[in-house]
PDB file of C-alpha atoms in Angstrom:
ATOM      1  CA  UNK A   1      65.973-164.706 108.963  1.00 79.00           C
ATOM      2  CA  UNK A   2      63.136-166.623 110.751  1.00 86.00           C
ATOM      3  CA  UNK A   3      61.357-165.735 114.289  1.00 89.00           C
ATOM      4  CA  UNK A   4      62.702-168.509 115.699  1.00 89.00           C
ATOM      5  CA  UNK A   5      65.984-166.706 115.007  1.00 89.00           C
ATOM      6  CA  UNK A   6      64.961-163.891 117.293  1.00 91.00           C
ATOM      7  CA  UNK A   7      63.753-166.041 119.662  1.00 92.00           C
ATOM      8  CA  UNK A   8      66.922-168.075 119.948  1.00 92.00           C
ATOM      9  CA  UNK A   9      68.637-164.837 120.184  1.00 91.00           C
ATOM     10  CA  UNK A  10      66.273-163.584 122.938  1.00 93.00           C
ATOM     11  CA  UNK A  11      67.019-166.576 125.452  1.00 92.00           C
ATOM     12  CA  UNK A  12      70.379-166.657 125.132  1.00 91.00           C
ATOM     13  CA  UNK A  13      70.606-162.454 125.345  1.00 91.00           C
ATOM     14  CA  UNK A  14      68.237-162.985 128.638  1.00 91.00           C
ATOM     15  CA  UNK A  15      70.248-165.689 130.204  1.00 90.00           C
ATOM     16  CA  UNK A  16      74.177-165.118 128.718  1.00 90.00           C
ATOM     17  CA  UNK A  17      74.097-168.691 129.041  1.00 88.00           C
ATOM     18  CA  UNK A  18      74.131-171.157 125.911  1.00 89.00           C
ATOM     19  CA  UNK A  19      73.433-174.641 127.806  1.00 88.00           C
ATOM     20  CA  UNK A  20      70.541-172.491 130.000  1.00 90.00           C
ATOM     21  CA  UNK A  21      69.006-171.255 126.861  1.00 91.00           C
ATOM     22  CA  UNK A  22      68.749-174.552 125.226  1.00 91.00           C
ATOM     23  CA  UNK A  23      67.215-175.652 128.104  1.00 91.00           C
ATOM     24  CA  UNK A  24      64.765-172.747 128.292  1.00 90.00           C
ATOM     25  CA  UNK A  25      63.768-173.310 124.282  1.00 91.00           C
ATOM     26  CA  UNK A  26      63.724-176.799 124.419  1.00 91.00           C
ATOM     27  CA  UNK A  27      66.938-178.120 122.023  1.00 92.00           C
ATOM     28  CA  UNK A  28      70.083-179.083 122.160  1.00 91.00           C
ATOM     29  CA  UNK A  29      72.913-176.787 122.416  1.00 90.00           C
ATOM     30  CA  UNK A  30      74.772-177.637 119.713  1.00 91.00           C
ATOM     31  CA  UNK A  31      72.511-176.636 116.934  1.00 91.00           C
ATOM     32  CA  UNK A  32      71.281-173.135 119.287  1.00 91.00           C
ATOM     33  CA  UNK A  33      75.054-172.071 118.693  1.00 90.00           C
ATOM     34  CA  UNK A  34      74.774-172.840 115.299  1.00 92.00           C
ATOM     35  CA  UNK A  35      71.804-170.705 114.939  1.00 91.00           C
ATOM     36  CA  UNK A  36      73.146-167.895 116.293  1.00 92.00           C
ATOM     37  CA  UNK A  37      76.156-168.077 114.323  1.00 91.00           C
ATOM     38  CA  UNK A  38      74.024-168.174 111.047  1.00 91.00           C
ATOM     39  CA  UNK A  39      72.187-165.312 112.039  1.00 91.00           C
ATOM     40  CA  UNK A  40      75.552-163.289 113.253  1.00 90.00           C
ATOM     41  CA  UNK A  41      76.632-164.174 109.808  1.00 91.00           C
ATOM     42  CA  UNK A  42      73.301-162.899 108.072  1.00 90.00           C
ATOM     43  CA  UNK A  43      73.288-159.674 109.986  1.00 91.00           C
ATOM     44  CA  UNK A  44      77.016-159.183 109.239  1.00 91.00           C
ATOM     45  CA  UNK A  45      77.637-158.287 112.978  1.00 91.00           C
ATOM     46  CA  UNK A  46      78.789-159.917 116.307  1.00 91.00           C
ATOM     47  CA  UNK A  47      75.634-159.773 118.490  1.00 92.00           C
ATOM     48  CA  UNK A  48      78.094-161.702 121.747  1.00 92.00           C
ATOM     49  CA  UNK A  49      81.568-161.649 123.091  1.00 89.00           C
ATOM     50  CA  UNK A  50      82.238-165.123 123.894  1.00 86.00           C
ATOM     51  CA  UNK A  51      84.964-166.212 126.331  1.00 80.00           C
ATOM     52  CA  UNK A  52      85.225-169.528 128.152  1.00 77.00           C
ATOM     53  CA  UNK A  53      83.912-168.247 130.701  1.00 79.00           C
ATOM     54  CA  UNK A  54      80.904-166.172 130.239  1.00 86.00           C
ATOM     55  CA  UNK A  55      78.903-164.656 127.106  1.00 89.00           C
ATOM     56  CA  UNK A  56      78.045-161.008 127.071  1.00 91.00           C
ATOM     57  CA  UNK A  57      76.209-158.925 124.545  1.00 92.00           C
ATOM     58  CA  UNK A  58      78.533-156.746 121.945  1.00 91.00           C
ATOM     59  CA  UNK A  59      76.775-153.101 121.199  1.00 90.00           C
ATOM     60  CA  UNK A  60      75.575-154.863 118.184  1.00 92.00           C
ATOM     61  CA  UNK A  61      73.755-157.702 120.138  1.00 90.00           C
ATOM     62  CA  UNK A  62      72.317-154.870 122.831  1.00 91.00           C
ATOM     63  CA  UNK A  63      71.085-152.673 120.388  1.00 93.00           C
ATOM     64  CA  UNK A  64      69.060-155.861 117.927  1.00 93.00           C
ATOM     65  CA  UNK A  65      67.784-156.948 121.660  1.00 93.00           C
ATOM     66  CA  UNK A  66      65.707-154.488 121.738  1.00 91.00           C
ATOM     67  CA  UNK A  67      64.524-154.384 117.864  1.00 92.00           C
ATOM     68  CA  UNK A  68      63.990-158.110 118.141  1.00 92.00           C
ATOM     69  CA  UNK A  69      61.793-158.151 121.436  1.00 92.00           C
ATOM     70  CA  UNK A  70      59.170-155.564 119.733  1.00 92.00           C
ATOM     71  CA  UNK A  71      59.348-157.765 116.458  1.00 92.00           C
ATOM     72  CA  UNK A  72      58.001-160.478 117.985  1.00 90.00           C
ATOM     73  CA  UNK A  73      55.994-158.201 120.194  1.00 88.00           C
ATOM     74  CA  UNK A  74      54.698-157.120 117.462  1.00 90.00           C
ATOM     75  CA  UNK A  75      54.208-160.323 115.917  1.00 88.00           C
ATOM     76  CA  UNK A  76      52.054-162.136 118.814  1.00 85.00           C
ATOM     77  CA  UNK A  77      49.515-158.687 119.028  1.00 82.00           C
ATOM     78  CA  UNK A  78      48.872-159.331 115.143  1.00 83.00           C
ATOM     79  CA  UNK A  79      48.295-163.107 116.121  1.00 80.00           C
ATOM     80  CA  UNK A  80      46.188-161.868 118.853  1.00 73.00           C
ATOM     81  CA  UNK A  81      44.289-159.591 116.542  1.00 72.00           C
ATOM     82  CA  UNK A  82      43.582-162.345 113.878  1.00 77.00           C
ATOM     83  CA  UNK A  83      42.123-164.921 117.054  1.00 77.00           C
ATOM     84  CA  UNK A  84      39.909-161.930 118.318  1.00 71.00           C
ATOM     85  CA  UNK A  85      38.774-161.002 114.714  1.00 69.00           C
ATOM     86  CA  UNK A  86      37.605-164.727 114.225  1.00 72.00           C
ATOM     87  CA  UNK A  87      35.627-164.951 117.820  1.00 67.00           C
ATOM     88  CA  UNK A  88      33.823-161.986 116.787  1.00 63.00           C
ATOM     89  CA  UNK A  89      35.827-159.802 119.686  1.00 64.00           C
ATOM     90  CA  UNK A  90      37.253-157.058 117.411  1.00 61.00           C
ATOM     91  CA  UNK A  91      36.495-155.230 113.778  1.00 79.00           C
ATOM     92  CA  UNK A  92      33.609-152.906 112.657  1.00 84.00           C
ATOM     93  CA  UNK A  93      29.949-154.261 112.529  1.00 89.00           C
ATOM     94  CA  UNK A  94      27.769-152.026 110.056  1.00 93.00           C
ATOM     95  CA  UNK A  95      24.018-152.112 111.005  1.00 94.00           C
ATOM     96  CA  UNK A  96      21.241-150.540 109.399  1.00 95.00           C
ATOM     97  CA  UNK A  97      17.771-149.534 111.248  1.00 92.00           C
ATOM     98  CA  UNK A  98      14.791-147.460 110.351  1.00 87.00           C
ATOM     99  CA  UNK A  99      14.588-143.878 112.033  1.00 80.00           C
ATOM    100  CA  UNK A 100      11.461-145.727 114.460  1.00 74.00           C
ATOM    101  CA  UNK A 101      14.352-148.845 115.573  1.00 76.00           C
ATOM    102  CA  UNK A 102      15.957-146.862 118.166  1.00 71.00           C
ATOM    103  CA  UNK A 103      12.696-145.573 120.220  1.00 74.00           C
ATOM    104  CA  UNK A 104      11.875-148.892 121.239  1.00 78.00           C
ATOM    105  CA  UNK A 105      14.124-150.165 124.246  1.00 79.00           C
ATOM    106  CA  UNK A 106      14.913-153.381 123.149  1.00 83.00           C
ATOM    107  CA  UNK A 107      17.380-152.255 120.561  1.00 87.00           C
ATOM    108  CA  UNK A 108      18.945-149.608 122.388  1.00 88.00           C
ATOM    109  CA  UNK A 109      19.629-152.138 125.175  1.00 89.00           C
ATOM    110  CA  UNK A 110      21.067-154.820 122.653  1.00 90.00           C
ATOM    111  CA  UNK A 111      23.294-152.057 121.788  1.00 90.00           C
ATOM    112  CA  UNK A 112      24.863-151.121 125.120  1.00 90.00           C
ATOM    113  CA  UNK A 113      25.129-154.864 125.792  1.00 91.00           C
ATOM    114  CA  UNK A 114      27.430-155.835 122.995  1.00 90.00           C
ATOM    115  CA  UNK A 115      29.590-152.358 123.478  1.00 89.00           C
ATOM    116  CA  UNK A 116      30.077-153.550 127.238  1.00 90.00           C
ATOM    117  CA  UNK A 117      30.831-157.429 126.113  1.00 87.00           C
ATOM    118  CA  UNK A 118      33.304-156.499 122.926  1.00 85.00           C
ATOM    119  CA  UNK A 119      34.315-152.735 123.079  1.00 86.00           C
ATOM    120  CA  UNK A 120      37.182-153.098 120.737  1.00 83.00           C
ATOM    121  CA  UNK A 121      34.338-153.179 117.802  1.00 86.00           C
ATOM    122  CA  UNK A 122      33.059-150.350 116.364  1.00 87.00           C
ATOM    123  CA  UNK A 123      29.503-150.352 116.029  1.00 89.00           C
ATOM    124  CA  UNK A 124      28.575-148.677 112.479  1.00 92.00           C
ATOM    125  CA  UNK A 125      25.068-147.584 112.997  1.00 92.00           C
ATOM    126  CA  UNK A 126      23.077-146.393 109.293  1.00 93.00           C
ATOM    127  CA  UNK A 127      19.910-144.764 109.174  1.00 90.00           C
ATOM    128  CA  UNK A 128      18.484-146.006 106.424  1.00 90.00           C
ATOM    129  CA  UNK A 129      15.147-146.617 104.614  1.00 89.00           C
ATOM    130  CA  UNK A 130      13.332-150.427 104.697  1.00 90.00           C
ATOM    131  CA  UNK A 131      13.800-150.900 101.248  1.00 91.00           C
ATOM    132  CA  UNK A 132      17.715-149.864 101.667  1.00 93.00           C
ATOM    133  CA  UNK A 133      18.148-151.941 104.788  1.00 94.00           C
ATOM    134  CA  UNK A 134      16.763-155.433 102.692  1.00 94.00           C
ATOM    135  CA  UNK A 135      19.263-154.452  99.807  1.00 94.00           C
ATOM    136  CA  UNK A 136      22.495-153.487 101.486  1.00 95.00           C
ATOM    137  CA  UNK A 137      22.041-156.870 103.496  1.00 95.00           C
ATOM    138  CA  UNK A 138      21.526-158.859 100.459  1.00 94.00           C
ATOM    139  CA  UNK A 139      24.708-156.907  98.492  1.00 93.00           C
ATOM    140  CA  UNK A 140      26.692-157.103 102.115  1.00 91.00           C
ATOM    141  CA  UNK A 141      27.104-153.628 102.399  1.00 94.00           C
ATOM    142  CA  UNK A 142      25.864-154.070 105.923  1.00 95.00           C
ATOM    143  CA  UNK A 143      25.190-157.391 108.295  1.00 93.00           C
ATOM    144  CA  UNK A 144      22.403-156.484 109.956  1.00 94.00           C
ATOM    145  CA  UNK A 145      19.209-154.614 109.570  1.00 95.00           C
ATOM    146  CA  UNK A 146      16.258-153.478 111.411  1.00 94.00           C
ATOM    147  CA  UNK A 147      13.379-152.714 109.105  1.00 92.00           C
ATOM    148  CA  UNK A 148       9.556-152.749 108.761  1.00 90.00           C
ATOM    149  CA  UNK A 149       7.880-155.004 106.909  1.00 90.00           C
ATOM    150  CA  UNK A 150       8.307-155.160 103.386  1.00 89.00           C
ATOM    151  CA  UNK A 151       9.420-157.461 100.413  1.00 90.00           C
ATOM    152  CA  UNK A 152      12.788-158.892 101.222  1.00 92.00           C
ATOM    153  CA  UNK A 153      14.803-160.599  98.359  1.00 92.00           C
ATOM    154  CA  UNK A 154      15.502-164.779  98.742  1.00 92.00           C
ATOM    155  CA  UNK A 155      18.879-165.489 100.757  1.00 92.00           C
ATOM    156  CA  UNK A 156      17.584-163.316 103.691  1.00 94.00           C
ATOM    157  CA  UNK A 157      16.165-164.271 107.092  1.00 93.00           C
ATOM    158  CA  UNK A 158      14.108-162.601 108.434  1.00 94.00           C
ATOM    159  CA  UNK A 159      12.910-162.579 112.603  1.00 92.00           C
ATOM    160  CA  UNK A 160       9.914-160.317 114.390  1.00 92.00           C
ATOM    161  CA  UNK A 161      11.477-159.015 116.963  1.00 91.00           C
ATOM    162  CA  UNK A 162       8.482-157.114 118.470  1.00 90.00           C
ATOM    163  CA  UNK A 163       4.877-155.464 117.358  1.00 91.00           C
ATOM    164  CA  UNK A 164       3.735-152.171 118.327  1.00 92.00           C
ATOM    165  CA  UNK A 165       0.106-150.645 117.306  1.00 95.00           C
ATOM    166  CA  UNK A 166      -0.105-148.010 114.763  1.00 96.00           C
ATOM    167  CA  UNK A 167      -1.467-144.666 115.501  1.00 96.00           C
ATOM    168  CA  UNK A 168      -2.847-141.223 113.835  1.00 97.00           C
ATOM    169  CA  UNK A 169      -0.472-137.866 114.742  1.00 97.00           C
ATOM    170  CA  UNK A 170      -3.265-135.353 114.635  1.00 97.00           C
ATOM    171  CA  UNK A 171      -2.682-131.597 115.172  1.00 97.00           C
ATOM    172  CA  UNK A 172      -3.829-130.790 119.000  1.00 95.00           C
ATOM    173  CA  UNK A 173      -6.872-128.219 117.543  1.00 95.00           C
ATOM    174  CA  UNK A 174      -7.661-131.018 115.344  1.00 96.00           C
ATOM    175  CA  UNK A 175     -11.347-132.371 115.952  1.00 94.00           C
ATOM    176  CA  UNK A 176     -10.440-135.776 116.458  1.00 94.00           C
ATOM    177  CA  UNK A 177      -7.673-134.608 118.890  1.00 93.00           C
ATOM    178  CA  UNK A 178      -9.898-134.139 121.923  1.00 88.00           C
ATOM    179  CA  UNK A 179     -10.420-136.843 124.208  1.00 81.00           C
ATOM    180  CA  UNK A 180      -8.128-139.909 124.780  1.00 80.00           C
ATOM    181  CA  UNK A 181      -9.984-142.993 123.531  1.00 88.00           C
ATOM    182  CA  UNK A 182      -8.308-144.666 119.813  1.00 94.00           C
ATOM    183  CA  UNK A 183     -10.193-144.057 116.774  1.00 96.00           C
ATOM    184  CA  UNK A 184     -10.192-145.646 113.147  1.00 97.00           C
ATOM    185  CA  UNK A 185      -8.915-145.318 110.336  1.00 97.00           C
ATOM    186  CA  UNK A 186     -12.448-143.719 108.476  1.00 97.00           C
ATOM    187  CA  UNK A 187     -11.930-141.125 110.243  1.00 97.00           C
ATOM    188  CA  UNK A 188      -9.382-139.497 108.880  1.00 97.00           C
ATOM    189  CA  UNK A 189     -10.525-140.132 104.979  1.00 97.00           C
ATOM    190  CA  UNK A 190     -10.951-136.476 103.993  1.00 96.00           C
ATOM    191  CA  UNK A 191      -7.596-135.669 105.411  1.00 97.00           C
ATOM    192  CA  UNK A 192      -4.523-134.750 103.960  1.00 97.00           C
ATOM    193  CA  UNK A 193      -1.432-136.647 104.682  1.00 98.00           C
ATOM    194  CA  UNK A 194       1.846-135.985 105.401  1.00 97.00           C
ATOM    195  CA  UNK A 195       3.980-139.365 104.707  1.00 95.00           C
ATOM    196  CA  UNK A 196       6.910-140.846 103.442  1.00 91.00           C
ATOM    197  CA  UNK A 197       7.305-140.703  99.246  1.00 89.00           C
ATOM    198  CA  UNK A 198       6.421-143.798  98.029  1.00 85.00           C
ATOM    199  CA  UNK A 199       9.595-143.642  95.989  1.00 82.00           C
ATOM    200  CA  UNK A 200      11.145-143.687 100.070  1.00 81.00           C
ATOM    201  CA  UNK A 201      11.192-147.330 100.518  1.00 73.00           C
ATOM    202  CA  UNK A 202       9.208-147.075 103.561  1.00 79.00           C
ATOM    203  CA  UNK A 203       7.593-150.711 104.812  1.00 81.00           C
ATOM    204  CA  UNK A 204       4.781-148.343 105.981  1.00 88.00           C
ATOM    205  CA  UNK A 205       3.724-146.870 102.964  1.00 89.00           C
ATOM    206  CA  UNK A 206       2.357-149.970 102.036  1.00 88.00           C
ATOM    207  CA  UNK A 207       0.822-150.404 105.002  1.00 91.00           C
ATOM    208  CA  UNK A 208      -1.289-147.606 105.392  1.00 94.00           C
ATOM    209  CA  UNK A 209      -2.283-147.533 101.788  1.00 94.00           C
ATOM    210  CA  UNK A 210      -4.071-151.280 102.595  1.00 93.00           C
ATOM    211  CA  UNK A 211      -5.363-149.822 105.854  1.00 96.00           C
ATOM    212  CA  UNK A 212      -6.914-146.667 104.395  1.00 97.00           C
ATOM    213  CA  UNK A 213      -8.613-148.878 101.507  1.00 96.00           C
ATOM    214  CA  UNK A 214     -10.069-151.398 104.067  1.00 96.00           C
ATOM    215  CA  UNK A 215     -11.154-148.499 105.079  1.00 97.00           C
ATOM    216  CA  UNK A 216     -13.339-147.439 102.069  1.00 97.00           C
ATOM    217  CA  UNK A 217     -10.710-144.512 100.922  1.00 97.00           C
ATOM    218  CA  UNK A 218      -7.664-143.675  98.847  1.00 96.00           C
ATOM    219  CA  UNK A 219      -5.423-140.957 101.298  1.00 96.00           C
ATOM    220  CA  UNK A 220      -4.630-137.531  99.828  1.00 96.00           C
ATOM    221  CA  UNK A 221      -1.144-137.496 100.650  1.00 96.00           C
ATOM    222  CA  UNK A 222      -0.840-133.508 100.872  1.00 96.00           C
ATOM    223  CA  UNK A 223       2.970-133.162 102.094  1.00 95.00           C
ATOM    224  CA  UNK A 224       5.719-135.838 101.566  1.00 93.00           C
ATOM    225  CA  UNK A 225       9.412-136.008 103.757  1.00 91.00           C
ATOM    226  CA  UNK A 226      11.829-138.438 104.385  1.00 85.00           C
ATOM    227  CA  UNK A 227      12.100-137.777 108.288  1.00 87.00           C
ATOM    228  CA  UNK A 228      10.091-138.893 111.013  1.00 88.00           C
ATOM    229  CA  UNK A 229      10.631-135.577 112.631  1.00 90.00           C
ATOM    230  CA  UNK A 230      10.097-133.596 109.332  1.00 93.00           C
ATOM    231  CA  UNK A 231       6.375-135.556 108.943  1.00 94.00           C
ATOM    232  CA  UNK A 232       5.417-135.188 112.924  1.00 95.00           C
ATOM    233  CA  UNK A 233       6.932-131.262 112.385  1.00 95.00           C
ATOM    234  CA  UNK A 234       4.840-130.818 109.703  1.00 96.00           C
ATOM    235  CA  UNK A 235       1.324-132.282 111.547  1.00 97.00           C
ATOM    236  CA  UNK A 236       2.982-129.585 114.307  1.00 96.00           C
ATOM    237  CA  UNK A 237       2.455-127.125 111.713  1.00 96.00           C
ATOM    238  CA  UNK A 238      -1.202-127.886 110.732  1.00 95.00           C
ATOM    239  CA  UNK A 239      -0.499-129.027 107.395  1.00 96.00           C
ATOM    240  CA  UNK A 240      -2.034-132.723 107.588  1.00 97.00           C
ATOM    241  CA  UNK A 241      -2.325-136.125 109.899  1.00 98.00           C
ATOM    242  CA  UNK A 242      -0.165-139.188 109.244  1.00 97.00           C
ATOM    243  CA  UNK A 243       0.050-142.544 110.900  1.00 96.00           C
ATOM    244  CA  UNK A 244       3.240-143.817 112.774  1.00 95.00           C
ATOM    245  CA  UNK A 245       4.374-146.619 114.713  1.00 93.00           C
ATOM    246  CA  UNK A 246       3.166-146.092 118.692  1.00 92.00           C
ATOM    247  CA  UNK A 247       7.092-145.659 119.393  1.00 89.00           C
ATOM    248  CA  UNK A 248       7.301-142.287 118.323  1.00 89.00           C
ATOM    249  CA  UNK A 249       4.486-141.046 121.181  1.00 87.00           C
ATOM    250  CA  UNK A 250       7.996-141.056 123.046  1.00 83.00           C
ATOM    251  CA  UNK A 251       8.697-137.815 121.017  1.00 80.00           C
ATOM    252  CA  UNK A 252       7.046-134.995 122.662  1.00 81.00           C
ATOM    253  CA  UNK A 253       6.403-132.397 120.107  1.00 88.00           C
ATOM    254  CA  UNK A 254       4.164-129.338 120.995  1.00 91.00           C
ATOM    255  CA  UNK A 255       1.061-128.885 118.857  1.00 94.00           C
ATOM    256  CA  UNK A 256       0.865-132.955 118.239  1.00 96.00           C
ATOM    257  CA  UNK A 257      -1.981-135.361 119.636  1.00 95.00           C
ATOM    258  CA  UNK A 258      -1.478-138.890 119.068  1.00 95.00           C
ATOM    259  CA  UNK A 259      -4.307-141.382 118.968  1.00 96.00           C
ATOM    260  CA  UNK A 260      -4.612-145.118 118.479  1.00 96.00           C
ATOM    261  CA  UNK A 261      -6.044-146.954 115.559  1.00 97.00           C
ATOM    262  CA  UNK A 262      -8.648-149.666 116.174  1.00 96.00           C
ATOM    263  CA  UNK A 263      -8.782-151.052 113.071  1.00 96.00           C
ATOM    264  CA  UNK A 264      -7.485-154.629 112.756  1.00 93.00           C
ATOM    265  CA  UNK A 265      -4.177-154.974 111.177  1.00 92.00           C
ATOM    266  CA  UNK A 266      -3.594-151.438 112.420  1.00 96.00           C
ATOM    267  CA  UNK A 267      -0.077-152.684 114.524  1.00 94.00           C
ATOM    268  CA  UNK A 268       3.307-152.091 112.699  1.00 92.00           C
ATOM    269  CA  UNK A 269       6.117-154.984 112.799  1.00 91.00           C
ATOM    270  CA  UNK A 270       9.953-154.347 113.202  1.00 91.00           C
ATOM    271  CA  UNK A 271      12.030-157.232 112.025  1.00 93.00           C
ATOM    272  CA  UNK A 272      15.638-158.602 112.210  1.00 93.00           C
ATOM    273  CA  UNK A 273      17.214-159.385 108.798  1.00 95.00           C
ATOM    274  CA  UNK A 274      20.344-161.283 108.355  1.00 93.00           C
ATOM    275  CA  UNK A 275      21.903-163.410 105.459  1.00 92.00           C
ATOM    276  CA  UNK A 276      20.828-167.099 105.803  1.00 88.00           C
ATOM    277  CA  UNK A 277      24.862-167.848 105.563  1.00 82.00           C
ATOM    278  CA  UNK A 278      27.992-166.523 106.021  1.00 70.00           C
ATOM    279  CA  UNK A 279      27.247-163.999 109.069  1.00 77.00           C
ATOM    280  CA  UNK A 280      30.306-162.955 111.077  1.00 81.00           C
ATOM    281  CA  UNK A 281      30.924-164.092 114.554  1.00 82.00           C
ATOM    282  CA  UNK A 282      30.196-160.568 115.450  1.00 84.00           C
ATOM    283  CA  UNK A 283      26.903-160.302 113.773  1.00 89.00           C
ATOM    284  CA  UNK A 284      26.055-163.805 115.373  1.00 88.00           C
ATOM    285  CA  UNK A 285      26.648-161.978 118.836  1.00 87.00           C
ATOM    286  CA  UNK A 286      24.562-159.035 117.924  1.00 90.00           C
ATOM    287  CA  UNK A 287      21.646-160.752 116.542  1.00 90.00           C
ATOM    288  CA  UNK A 288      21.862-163.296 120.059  1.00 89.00           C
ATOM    289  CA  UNK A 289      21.362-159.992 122.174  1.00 89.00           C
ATOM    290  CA  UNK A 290      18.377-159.213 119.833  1.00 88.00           C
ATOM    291  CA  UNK A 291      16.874-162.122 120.143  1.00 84.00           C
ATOM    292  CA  UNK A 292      17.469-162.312 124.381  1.00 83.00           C
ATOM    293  CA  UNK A 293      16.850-158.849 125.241  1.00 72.00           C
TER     294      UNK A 293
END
């Protein structure tokens, strides 16, 4: 049995009319009847009662109507799923983004625009570390990423999408917490820190180790965590300063001052990575709101 079977079943069901169903599919009449007759003769049933007169539909035929019309139903919604899969239009699209990505507005507003223009795909959304982000790009674990600078392995490409200065989180009693001007990165060279674990993958570990040592000083890092909101928590809690992207001033945590860094070099980079080839239609789309927004 072939769906054209069904089909030529269909028509002539719908219009109990041979010579109008022909017309309707396009063919003859001639080889229609024989159609249905080889597929009466496959199904083992009489799907019409034929008279010279008029053509009606036996149980049999009323009851495979039905069956047939959500086969084929069926059929053109899986054809429909394949099209929209290509154009990008349905599926899952995994992205990965440091815990800073989302505090800045031009992410969050790529996001709601590609929910609004394809809301049949599910947006898979990974917190994950910089180092992470570059790898499960590169191994296709995800499709996108949103990282800080760091190292990325060859087959990637890699876009700024925006810069933002760095600053110090300082307790409020701290010292260098009162007033509101910036201040530099000497400053803070008998501190402890509180920071991400090297071992973290963190594009701004690097960073503020080459800061600090322009600035004359290896940091003390007193404290180490994986969260954002562990490290400012832990500044909250008077047990060190750190130095964070200007995003997370956003975050207002009692007990925590946050002060600009004049020192040059002292702004923080989030980039787009992508595979050079092979990105899905829905990645394409993502990465063009990026870009735009």
């Amino acid at each position: 049995m072939e769906l054209r079977h069904l089909r030529y079943f269909i028509a002539v069901a719908e219009e109990l009319h041979f010579g109008r169903a022909a017309q309707q599919l396009g063919i003859s009449q001639p080889p229609l009847s024989q159609q249905i007759q080889a597929l009466e003769q496959e199904l083992g049933a009489r799907l019409f009662e034929r008279t010279n007169r008029r053509v009606e539909l036996s149980e049999a035929g009323r009851l495979f109507l039905e069956e047939a019309r959500q086969v084929l139903a069926q059929v053109e919604k899986a054809a429909d799923v394949a099209r929209r899969a290509q154009l990008g239009e349905l599926g899952e699209l995994k992205i990965g983004f440091t815990s800073s990505a989302p505090f800045v507005s031009k992410i969050p507003k790529a996001i709601q625009a590609f929910r609004q223009r394809f809301p049949a795909v599910h947006l898979n959304l990974k917190e994950m570390s910089s180092r992470d982000i570059a790898e499960g790009v590169f191994d296709e674990s995800i499709e996108i990423g949103l990282m800080r600078p760091m190292p990325v392995p060859q087959g990637l490409l890699v876009t700024e999408l925006f810069r933002e200065p760095l600053v110090a989180v300082l307790n409020a009693s701290h010292p260098l917490a009162l007033g509101s001007e910036g201040l530099h990165m000497a400053a803070l060279a008998h501190e402890p820190f509180v920071f991400f674990p090297r071992s973290y993958g963190s594009g701004l570990h690097a960073q503020l180790l080459s800061l600090a040592r322009q600035a004359g000083f290896n940091p003390h890092f007193a404290q180490e965590a994986g969260e954002v909101l562990t490290i400012i928590g832990l500044v909250a809690a008077g047990l060190g300063v750190s130095v964070l992207p200007a995003s997370f001033q956003r975050m207002r945590i009692e007990g925590v001052v946050y002060r600009t860094l004049l020192d040059d070099g002292a702004m923080s980079a989030v980039w787009l990575v992508e595979r050079e080839q092979g990105g899905s239609a829905m990645a394409k789309a993502f990465t063009e709101l990026l870009r735009t927004a």
